[in-house]
PDB file of C-alpha atoms in Angstrom:
ATOM      1  CA  MET A  27      45.786  11.469  20.873  1.00  0.00           C
ATOM      2  CA  GLY A  28      42.702  13.529  21.122  1.00  0.00           C
ATOM      3  CA  LEU A  29      41.254  16.385  18.122  1.00  0.00           C
ATOM      4  CA  LEU A  30      39.120  18.826  19.130  1.00  0.00           C
ATOM      5  CA  LEU A  31      37.158  19.681  15.712  1.00  0.00           C
ATOM      6  CA  ASP A  32      35.240  23.012  15.114  1.00  0.00           C
ATOM      7  CA  GLY A  33      32.838  21.959  12.113  1.00  0.00           C
ATOM      8  CA  GLU A  34      34.883  20.641   9.975  1.00  0.00           C
ATOM      9  CA  THR A  35      37.873  22.611  10.588  1.00  0.00           C
ATOM     10  CA  GLU A  36      40.662  20.950  12.921  1.00  0.00           C
ATOM     11  CA  VAL A  37      41.545  23.168  16.380  1.00  0.00           C
ATOM     12  CA  ARG A  38      44.099  21.948  18.362  1.00  0.00           C
ATOM     13  CA  GLU A  39      45.663  18.441  20.012  1.00  0.00           C
ATOM     14  CA  THR A  40      45.724  17.026  23.238  1.00  0.00           C
ATOM     15  CA  GLY A  41      47.997  18.584  25.438  1.00  0.00           C
ATOM     16  CA  GLU A  42      47.456  22.317  24.183  1.00  0.00           C
ATOM     17  CA  PHE A  43      45.060  24.203  26.381  1.00  0.00           C
ATOM     18  CA  VAL A  44      41.591  23.650  25.943  1.00  0.00           C
ATOM     19  CA  ALA A  45      38.449  25.893  26.503  1.00  0.00           C
ATOM     20  CA  VAL A  46      36.190  25.410  28.823  1.00  0.00           C
ATOM     21  CA  GLY A  47      32.682  23.726  27.293  1.00  0.00           C
ATOM     22  CA  SER A  48      30.877  20.062  26.173  1.00  0.00           C
ATOM     23  CA  LEU A  49      32.372  18.518  23.774  1.00  0.00           C
ATOM     24  CA  VAL A  50      30.607  15.733  21.349  1.00  0.00           C
ATOM     25  CA  CYS A  51      32.387  12.699  20.264  1.00  0.00           C
ATOM     26  CA  VAL A  52      32.455  12.598  16.600  1.00  0.00           C
ATOM     27  CA  GLY A  53      31.703   8.674  16.382  1.00  0.00           C
ATOM     28  CA  CYS A  54      29.086   8.169  18.496  1.00  0.00           C
ATOM     29  CA  GLY A  55      27.737  11.244  19.648  1.00  0.00           C
ATOM     30  CA  TYR A  56      28.926  10.842  23.938  1.00  0.00           C
ATOM     31  CA  SER A  57      29.149  14.210  25.618  1.00  0.00           C
ATOM     32  CA  ILE A  58      31.933  15.836  27.688  1.00  0.00           C
ATOM     33  CA  SER A  59      32.422  18.268  29.768  1.00  0.00           C
ATOM     34  CA  LEU A  60      36.232  19.966  29.408  1.00  0.00           C
ATOM     35  CA  GLU A  61      37.098  22.275  33.022  1.00  0.00           C
ATOM     36  CA  ALA A  62      40.088  24.609  32.442  1.00  0.00           C
ATOM     37  CA  ASP A  63      43.356  22.612  31.897  1.00  0.00           C
ATOM     38  CA  ASP A  64      41.971  19.572  31.136  1.00  0.00           C
ATOM     39  CA  GLU A  65      43.332  16.857  28.444  1.00  0.00           C
ATOM     40  CA  LEU A  66      41.051  16.029  25.466  1.00  0.00           C
ATOM     41  CA  PRO A  67      40.555  12.226  26.315  1.00  0.00           C
ATOM     42  CA  ARG A  68      39.963   9.146  24.042  1.00  0.00           C
ATOM     43  CA  CYS A  69      36.027   8.828  23.907  1.00  0.00           C
ATOM     44  CA  PRO A  70      35.119   6.243  27.166  1.00  0.00           C
ATOM     45  CA  ASN A  71      32.410   4.927  24.951  1.00  0.00           C
ATOM     46  CA  CYS A  72      33.537   3.850  21.546  1.00  0.00           C
ATOM     47  CA  GLY A  73      37.755   5.206  22.190  1.00  0.00           C
ATOM     48  CA  GLU A  74      37.295   7.360  18.699  1.00  0.00           C
ATOM     49  CA  THR A  75      39.349  10.480  19.337  1.00  0.00           C
ATOM     50  CA  ARG A  76      37.860  13.468  17.274  1.00  0.00           C
ATOM     51  CA  PHE A  77      35.720  15.560  19.127  1.00  0.00           C
ATOM     52  CA  ARG A  78      33.744  18.956  17.996  1.00  0.00           C
ATOM     53  CA  ARG A  79      32.217  21.462  20.125  1.00  0.00           C
ATOM     54  CA  ALA A  80      28.524  20.893  20.823  1.00  0.00           C
ATOM     55  CA  SER A  81      26.337  23.402  19.645  1.00  0.00           C
ATOM     56  CA  MET A  82      23.981  25.698  21.618  1.00  0.00           C
ATOM     57  CA  PHE A  83      21.284  24.108  18.641  1.00  0.00           C
ATOM     58  CA  GLU A  84      21.558  20.568  19.412  1.00  0.00           C
ATOM     59  CA  SER A  85      21.376  17.836  21.704  1.00  0.00           C
ATOM     60  CA  PRO A  86      23.823  15.557  22.815  1.00  0.00           C
ATOM     61  CA  THR A  87      23.139  12.078  22.966  1.00  0.00           C
ATOM     62  CA  ILE A  88      21.562  10.548  26.180  1.00  0.00           C
ATOM     63  CA  ASP A  89      22.628   7.591  27.402  1.00  0.00           C
ATOM     64  CA  ALA A  90      19.642   5.518  27.942  1.00  0.00           C
ATOM     65  CA  ASP A  91      18.454   1.652  27.305  1.00  0.00           C
ATOM     66  CA  ALA A  92      17.078   1.049  24.060  1.00  0.00           C
ATOM     67  CA  ILE A  93      13.188   0.040  23.517  1.00  0.00           C
ATOM     68  CA  ALA A  94      12.285  -3.517  24.465  1.00  0.00           C
ATOM     69  CA  PRO A  95      11.280  -5.496  21.138  1.00  0.00           C
ATOM     70  CA  ALA A  96       7.476  -5.283  20.929  1.00  0.00           C
ATOM     71  CA  ALA A  97       5.012  -8.260  22.004  1.00  0.00           C
ATOM     72  CA  THR A  98       3.227  -8.608  18.800  1.00  0.00           C
ATOM     73  CA  PRO A  99       4.289  -6.975  15.558  1.00  0.00           C
ATOM     74  CA  PRO A 100       2.250  -3.422  14.856  1.00  0.00           C
ATOM     75  CA  ALA A 101      -1.060  -3.359  13.072  1.00  0.00           C
ATOM     76  CA  TRP A 102       0.414  -1.032   9.828  1.00  0.00           C
ATOM     77  CA  LEU A 103       3.101  -3.622   9.223  1.00  0.00           C
ATOM     78  CA  GLU A 104       0.863  -6.336   7.364  1.00  0.00           C
ATOM     79  CA  ASP A 105      -0.620  -3.232   4.946  1.00  0.00           C
ATOM     80  CA  VAL A 106       2.753  -1.764   4.726  1.00  0.00           C
ATOM     81  CA  ARG A 107       4.265  -5.534   3.999  1.00  0.00           C
ATOM     82  CA  ALA A 108       1.275  -5.558   1.159  1.00  0.00           C
ATOM     83  CA  GLY A 109       2.035  -2.751  -1.314  1.00  0.00           C
ATOM     84  CA  LEU A 110       6.202  -3.950  -1.018  1.00  0.00           C
ATOM     85  CA  GLU A 111       7.725  -4.393  -4.654  1.00  0.00           C
ATOM     86  CA  PRO A 112       8.307  -8.266  -4.992  1.00  0.00           C
ATOM     87  CA  GLY A 113      11.791  -9.487  -4.157  1.00  0.00           C
ATOM     88  CA  GLY A 114      12.422  -5.551  -2.721  1.00  0.00           C
ATOM     89  CA  ARG A 115      14.288  -5.323   0.286  1.00  0.00           C
ATOM     90  CA  TYR A 116      12.981  -2.785   2.958  1.00  0.00           C
ATOM     91  CA  VAL A 117      13.203  -1.100   6.387  1.00  0.00           C
ATOM     92  CA  ALA A 118      10.025   0.757   7.773  1.00  0.00           C
ATOM     93  CA  PHE A 119       9.595   2.289  11.544  1.00  0.00           C
ATOM     94  CA  GLU A 120       6.755   4.323  12.846  1.00  0.00           C
ATOM     95  CA  HIS A 121       7.258   8.189  13.080  1.00  0.00           C
ATOM     96  CA  ASP A 122       4.688  10.444  14.924  1.00  0.00           C
ATOM     97  CA  GLY A 123       2.409   7.977  14.207  1.00  0.00           C
ATOM     98  CA  GLU A 124       2.841   7.295  10.760  1.00  0.00           C
ATOM     99  CA  PRO A 125       4.609   4.211   9.022  1.00  0.00           C
ATOM    100  CA  VAL A 126       7.686   5.105   7.398  1.00  0.00           C
ATOM    101  CA  VAL A 127       9.493   2.523   4.242  1.00  0.00           C
ATOM    102  CA  VAL A 128      13.377   2.795   3.283  1.00  0.00           C
ATOM    103  CA  ALA A 129      14.180   0.600   0.086  1.00  0.00           C
ATOM    104  CA  LEU A 130      17.334  -0.678   1.099  1.00  0.00           C
ATOM    105  CA  SER A 131      19.625  -0.316  -1.986  1.00  0.00           C
ATOM    106  CA  ASP A 132      22.703  -2.392  -2.578  1.00  0.00           C
ATOM    107  CA  GLY A 133      25.510  -1.641   0.037  1.00  0.00           C
ATOM    108  CA  TRP A 134      25.453   0.507   2.815  1.00  0.00           C
ATOM    109  CA  THR A 135      23.025   2.563   4.797  1.00  0.00           C
ATOM    110  CA  ARG A 136      23.599   4.745   7.739  1.00  0.00           C
ATOM    111  CA  ILE A 137      20.859   5.074  10.367  1.00  0.00           C
ATOM    112  CA  GLY A 138      21.972   8.326  13.105  1.00  0.00           C
ATOM    113  CA  ARG A 139      20.519  11.299  14.096  1.00  0.00           C
ATOM    114  CA  SER A 140      23.058  13.050  11.505  1.00  0.00           C
ATOM    115  CA  GLY A 141      21.467  14.708   8.612  1.00  0.00           C
ATOM    116  CA  ALA A 142      23.662  12.545   6.411  1.00  0.00           C
ATOM    117  CA  ALA A 143      22.360   9.587   7.703  1.00  0.00           C
ATOM    118  CA  ASP A 144      19.944   7.281   5.062  1.00  0.00           C
ATOM    119  CA  ILE A 145      17.811   7.155   8.037  1.00  0.00           C
ATOM    120  CA  ARG A 146      17.354   9.810   9.804  1.00  0.00           C
ATOM    121  CA  LEU A 147      16.270   9.293  13.551  1.00  0.00           C
ATOM    122  CA  ASP A 148      15.967  12.058  15.124  1.00  0.00           C
ATOM    123  CA  ASP A 149      15.628  11.300  19.071  1.00  0.00           C
ATOM    124  CA  ALA A 150      18.426  12.249  21.481  1.00  0.00           C
ATOM    125  CA  THR A 151      18.861   8.585  22.258  1.00  0.00           C
ATOM    126  CA  VAL A 152      20.119   8.047  18.920  1.00  0.00           C
ATOM    127  CA  SER A 153      23.661   8.443  18.302  1.00  0.00           C
ATOM    128  CA  ARG A 154      24.734  11.119  15.138  1.00  0.00           C
ATOM    129  CA  ARG A 155      25.774   7.645  13.620  1.00  0.00           C
ATOM    130  CA  HIS A 156      24.679   4.490  15.019  1.00  0.00           C
ATOM    131  CA  GLY A 157      24.346   1.763  13.169  1.00  0.00           C
ATOM    132  CA  LEU A 158      25.103   0.194   9.442  1.00  0.00           C
ATOM    133  CA  ILE A 159      23.026  -2.001   7.268  1.00  0.00           C
ATOM    134  CA  VAL A 160      24.505  -3.313   4.400  1.00  0.00           C
ATOM    135  CA  ARG A 161      22.717  -5.329   1.520  1.00  0.00           C
ATOM    136  CA  THR A 162      25.582  -7.514  -0.134  1.00  0.00           C
ATOM    137  CA  SER A 163      25.992  -8.725  -3.783  1.00  0.00           C
ATOM    138  CA  GLY A 164      24.484 -12.434  -2.801  1.00  0.00           C
ATOM    139  CA  ASP A 165      21.347 -10.031  -1.564  1.00  0.00           C
ATOM    140  CA  GLU A 166      21.954 -11.341   2.063  1.00  0.00           C
ATOM    141  CA  LEU A 167      21.379  -8.338   4.882  1.00  0.00           C
ATOM    142  CA  ARG A 168      23.728  -7.621   7.909  1.00  0.00           C
ATOM    143  CA  ALA A 169      23.392  -4.965  10.822  1.00  0.00           C
ATOM    144  CA  LEU A 170      26.527  -3.516  12.325  1.00  0.00           C
ATOM    145  CA  ASP A 171      26.811  -1.236  15.568  1.00  0.00           C
ATOM    146  CA  ASP A 172      28.333   2.155  14.563  1.00  0.00           C
ATOM    147  CA  ARG A 173      30.236   2.447  18.020  1.00  0.00           C
ATOM    148  CA  SER A 174      26.633   3.995  19.202  1.00  0.00           C
ATOM    149  CA  LEU A 175      26.729   5.120  22.705  1.00  0.00           C
ATOM    150  CA  ASN A 176      23.418   2.886  23.504  1.00  0.00           C
ATOM    151  CA  GLY A 177      23.566   0.313  21.012  1.00  0.00           C
ATOM    152  CA  LEU A 178      22.260  -1.656  18.475  1.00  0.00           C
ATOM    153  CA  PHE A 179      19.949  -4.664  19.226  1.00  0.00           C
ATOM    154  CA  VAL A 180      18.355  -6.953  16.862  1.00  0.00           C
ATOM    155  CA  ASN A 181      15.701  -9.004  18.508  1.00  0.00           C
ATOM    156  CA  GLY A 182      16.175  -7.536  21.693  1.00  0.00           C
ATOM    157  CA  GLU A 183      19.780  -9.006  22.051  1.00  0.00           C
ATOM    158  CA  ARG A 184      22.295  -6.275  21.774  1.00  0.00           C
ATOM    159  CA  VAL A 185      25.127  -7.270  18.741  1.00  0.00           C
ATOM    160  CA  GLU A 186      28.298  -5.653  17.004  1.00  0.00           C
ATOM    161  CA  TRP A 187      27.198  -7.587  13.637  1.00  0.00           C
ATOM    162  CA  ALA A 188      24.031  -9.746  12.960  1.00  0.00           C
ATOM    163  CA  PRO A 189      22.574 -11.274   9.521  1.00  0.00           C
ATOM    164  CA  LEU A 190      19.141  -9.860   8.968  1.00  0.00           C
ATOM    165  CA  ALA A 191      15.808 -11.519   7.623  1.00  0.00           C
ATOM    166  CA  ASP A 192      12.427 -11.017   6.602  1.00  0.00           C
ATOM    167  CA  GLY A 193      10.570  -9.757   9.764  1.00  0.00           C
ATOM    168  CA  ASP A 194      13.831  -9.120  12.184  1.00  0.00           C
ATOM    169  CA  GLU A 195      13.068  -6.058  14.867  1.00  0.00           C
ATOM    170  CA  LEU A 196      15.998  -3.621  15.163  1.00  0.00           C
ATOM    171  CA  GLU A 197      15.945  -1.435  18.995  1.00  0.00           C
ATOM    172  CA  ILE A 198      17.620   1.812  18.114  1.00  0.00           C
ATOM    173  CA  GLY A 199      17.090   4.063  20.953  1.00  0.00           C
ATOM    174  CA  ARG A 200      13.774   4.906  21.000  1.00  0.00           C
ATOM    175  CA  TYR A 201      12.816   3.243  17.719  1.00  0.00           C
ATOM    176  CA  ARG A 202      11.700  -0.168  16.473  1.00  0.00           C
ATOM    177  CA  LEU A 203      12.545  -0.918  12.612  1.00  0.00           C
ATOM    178  CA  TYR A 204      11.387  -3.938  10.527  1.00  0.00           C
ATOM    179  CA  VAL A 205      13.333  -5.529   7.903  1.00  0.00           C
ATOM    180  CA  LEU A 206      10.894  -6.032   5.421  1.00  0.00           C
ATOM    181  CA  GLU A 207      10.962  -8.320   2.024  1.00  0.00           C
ATOM    182  CA  GLY A 208       8.402  -8.127  -0.810  1.00  0.00           C
ATOM    183  CA  ARG A 209       7.170 -11.400  -0.999  1.00  0.00           C
ATOM    184  CA  ARG A 210       7.241 -12.971  -4.540  1.00  0.00           C
ATOM    185  CA  ARG A 211       3.417 -14.047  -6.038  1.00  0.00           C
ATOM    186  CA  ARG A 212       3.323 -17.895  -5.246  1.00  0.00           C
ATOM    187  CA  ALA A 213       2.058 -19.638  -8.813  1.00  0.00           C
ATOM    188  CA  ARG A 214      -1.533 -20.610  -7.329  1.00  0.00           C
ATOM    189  CA  ASP A 215      -2.065 -17.312  -6.153  1.00  0.00           C
ATOM    190  CA  ARG A 216      -1.502 -15.557 -10.229  1.00  0.00           C
ATOM    191  CA  PRO A 217      -4.347 -15.118 -11.725  1.00  0.00           C
ATOM    192  CA  LEU A 218      -5.066 -17.689 -14.560  1.00  0.00           C
ATOM    193  CA  PRO A 219      -5.066 -16.411 -18.069  1.00  0.00           C
ATOM    194  CA  PRO A 220      -8.503 -16.338 -20.246  1.00  0.00           C
ATOM    195  CA  VAL A 221      -9.299 -19.540 -21.713  1.00  0.00           C
ATOM    196  CA  ARG A 222     -10.640 -19.733 -25.272  1.00  0.00           C
ATOM    197  CA  ALA A 223     -13.083 -22.479 -25.816  1.00  0.00           C
ATOM    198  CA  ARG A 224     -13.064 -24.697 -28.840  1.00  0.00           C
ATOM    199  CA  GLY A 225     -15.686 -26.988 -29.952  1.00  0.00           C
ATOM    200  CA  VAL A 226     -14.674 -30.040 -32.436  1.00  0.00           C
ATOM    201  CA  GLY A 227     -12.961 -29.304 -35.464  1.00  0.00           C
ATOM    202  CA  ALA A 228     -14.545 -30.622 -38.517  1.00  0.00           C
ATOM    203  CA  VAL A 229     -13.188 -34.269 -40.233  1.00  0.00           C
ATOM    204  CA  THR A 230     -13.356 -36.112 -43.047  1.00  0.00           C
ATOM    205  CA  ILE A 231     -15.710 -39.391 -43.504  1.00  0.00           C
ATOM    206  CA  GLY A 232     -15.423 -40.894 -47.249  1.00  0.00           C
ATOM    207  CA  GLY A 233     -14.667 -37.836 -49.043  1.00  0.00           C
ATOM    208  CA  ASP A 234     -16.994 -35.840 -47.745  1.00  0.00           C
ATOM    209  CA  ARG A 235     -16.483 -32.967 -45.036  1.00  0.00           C
ATOM    210  CA  TRP A 236     -18.593 -32.343 -42.119  1.00  0.00           C
ATOM    211  CA  SER A 237     -18.812 -29.638 -39.817  1.00  0.00           C
ATOM    212  CA  PRO A 238     -20.214 -29.078 -36.471  1.00  0.00           C
ATOM    213  CA  PRO A 239     -22.449 -26.115 -35.304  1.00  0.00           C
ATOM    214  CA  PRO A 240     -21.083 -23.495 -32.933  1.00  0.00           C
ATOM    215  CA  ILE A 241     -20.519 -24.303 -29.331  1.00  0.00           C
ATOM    216  CA  GLY A 242     -24.206 -23.493 -27.450  1.00  0.00           C
ATOM    217  CA  SER A 243     -26.532 -23.568 -30.820  1.00  0.00           C
ATOM    218  CA  ILE A 244     -28.547 -26.205 -31.960  1.00  0.00           C
ATOM    219  CA  GLY A 245     -28.840 -27.494 -35.708  1.00  0.00           C
ATOM    220  CA  ALA A 246     -27.431 -30.117 -37.586  1.00  0.00           C
ATOM    221  CA  PHE A 247     -24.091 -30.899 -39.113  1.00  0.00           C
ATOM    222  CA  GLU A 248     -23.503 -29.561 -42.610  1.00  0.00           C
ATOM    223  CA  THR A 249     -21.567 -31.343 -44.535  1.00  0.00           C
ATOM    224  CA  TYR A 250     -20.031 -29.659 -47.952  1.00  0.00           C
ATOM    225  CA  ARG A 251     -18.238 -32.006 -50.613  1.00  0.00           C
ATOM    226  CA  VAL A 252     -14.830 -32.231 -51.064  1.00  0.00           C
ATOM    227  CA  GLN A 253     -12.508 -34.064 -53.275  1.00  0.00           C
ATOM    228  CA  LYS A 254     -13.569 -37.772 -53.135  1.00  0.00           C
ATOM    229  CA  ALA A 255     -10.754 -39.953 -51.506  1.00  0.00           C
ATOM    230  CA  PRO A 256      -9.546 -42.337 -53.904  1.00  0.00           C
ATOM    231  CA  ASN A 257     -10.234 -46.297 -53.999  1.00  0.00           C
ATOM    232  CA  PRO A 258      -7.621 -48.656 -52.978  1.00  0.00           C
ATOM    233  CA  THR A 259      -9.330 -51.980 -54.224  1.00  0.00           C
ATOM    234  CA  GLY A 260     -10.821 -50.253 -57.478  1.00  0.00           C
ATOM    235  CA  LYS A 261     -14.465 -51.484 -57.033  1.00  0.00           C
ATOM    236  CA  ARG A 262     -17.753 -49.821 -57.157  1.00  0.00           C
ATOM    237  CA  ALA A 263     -19.501 -49.980 -53.878  1.00  0.00           C
ATOM    238  CA  GLY A 264     -22.611 -51.792 -53.818  1.00  0.00           C
ATOM    239  CA  ARG A 265     -25.998 -50.793 -53.882  1.00  0.00           C
ATOM    240  CA  GLY A 266     -26.008 -52.035 -49.910  1.00  0.00           C
ATOM    241  CA  SER A 267     -23.169 -49.271 -49.456  1.00  0.00           C
ATOM    242  CA  ARG A 268     -23.587 -45.604 -47.780  1.00  0.00           C
ATOM    243  CA  THR A 269     -21.687 -42.569 -47.718  1.00  0.00           C
ATOM    244  CA  ALA A 270     -21.326 -39.975 -45.305  1.00  0.00           C
ATOM    245  CA  ALA A 271     -22.596 -37.715 -47.603  1.00  0.00           C
ATOM    246  CA  GLN A 272     -25.046 -39.962 -49.050  1.00  0.00           C
ATOM    247  CA  PRO A 273     -27.194 -41.014 -45.805  1.00  0.00           C
ATOM    248  CA  GLY A 274     -29.694 -43.454 -46.497  1.00  0.00           C
ATOM    249  CA  ARG A 275     -33.220 -44.391 -44.896  1.00  0.00           C
ATOM    250  CA  GLY A 276     -32.876 -44.971 -41.172  1.00  0.00           C
ATOM    251  CA  SER A 277     -30.006 -43.081 -40.506  1.00  0.00           C
ATOM    252  CA  ALA A 278     -29.332 -41.319 -37.549  1.00  0.00           C
ATOM    253  CA  ARG A 279     -27.904 -37.690 -39.390  1.00  0.00           C
ATOM    254  CA  PRO A 280     -30.217 -35.406 -37.284  1.00  0.00           C
ATOM    255  CA  ARG A 281     -32.746 -33.005 -38.174  1.00  0.00           C
ATOM    256  CA  ASP A 282     -33.097 -29.261 -38.457  1.00  0.00           C
ATOM    257  CA  PRO A 283     -34.953 -28.375 -35.494  1.00  0.00           C
ATOM    258  CA  ALA A 284     -37.274 -25.811 -37.578  1.00  0.00           C
ATOM    259  CA  SER A 285     -38.586 -29.271 -39.525  1.00  0.00           C
ATOM    260  CA  CYS A 286     -39.404 -30.712 -35.930  1.00  0.00           C
ATOM    261  CA  ARG A 287     -42.485 -28.255 -35.801  1.00  0.00           C
ATOM    262  CA  PRO A 288     -45.666 -29.747 -36.011  1.00  0.00           C
ATOM    263  CA  GLN A 289     -47.160 -29.478 -39.754  1.00  0.00           C
ATOM    264  CA  ALA A 290     -51.079 -28.778 -39.924  1.00  0.00           C
ATOM    265  CA  GLY A 291     -53.407 -31.698 -39.458  1.00  0.00           C
ATOM    266  CA  GLU A 292     -50.542 -33.846 -37.411  1.00  0.00           C
ATOM    267  CA  ALA A 293     -51.147 -34.301 -34.001  1.00  0.00           C
ATOM    268  CA  GLY A 294     -49.655 -32.028 -31.161  1.00  0.00           C
TER     269      GLY A 294
END
């Protein structure tokens, strides 16, 4: 049983007299023409039972083949991909020579010619309610044909429904829509954190604290007296013993650079 809708208002049911004119299927946009005393049929394309009268300002859906898949991705696709948020899911297509990017939120995204569609493709080859993309709670994407006249195609194959992945192409009427995922940055692509150089720390030798010069400078080690370490043997150091704070003759203690200048009377 078919119903004739005038906007949002039900007019009459099948079996009643219907005025001559063109009607449009609410489901897929298929257009039919009725003559006097014709019954209101089911939609020959999708089986829908609801129709509305075609507006003089609206073009009915044209029965046409969908556009063929692209031989190679368009040049603008990589530029669009570079600007996506990592982990996001998107659909991108070209309209009037400019790329259009639509973020896919959780749940249903409606595609069609209707003004109520989330992705509106204003062309006579696209049904008012053409297709759906669902993003599941598990972050999976699926495409479904919403009983369209010209069908939903994924990578050139007509489908009732199909899973979608990054890089897939949907053909809807004369449009090509590309499924994109914002790629997460790899660890090797992340900038390294700044590294703070550190030199050798001060050390304690024989109760004396030795502090190295700053990195990149030339100079002798500086030493300052700290509390003497206890002598577990209780014996006094002999005359031949030396501590790090009291280097003896012939020790390898570095000299101050200023002392290395030749003195008056010395050979250069």
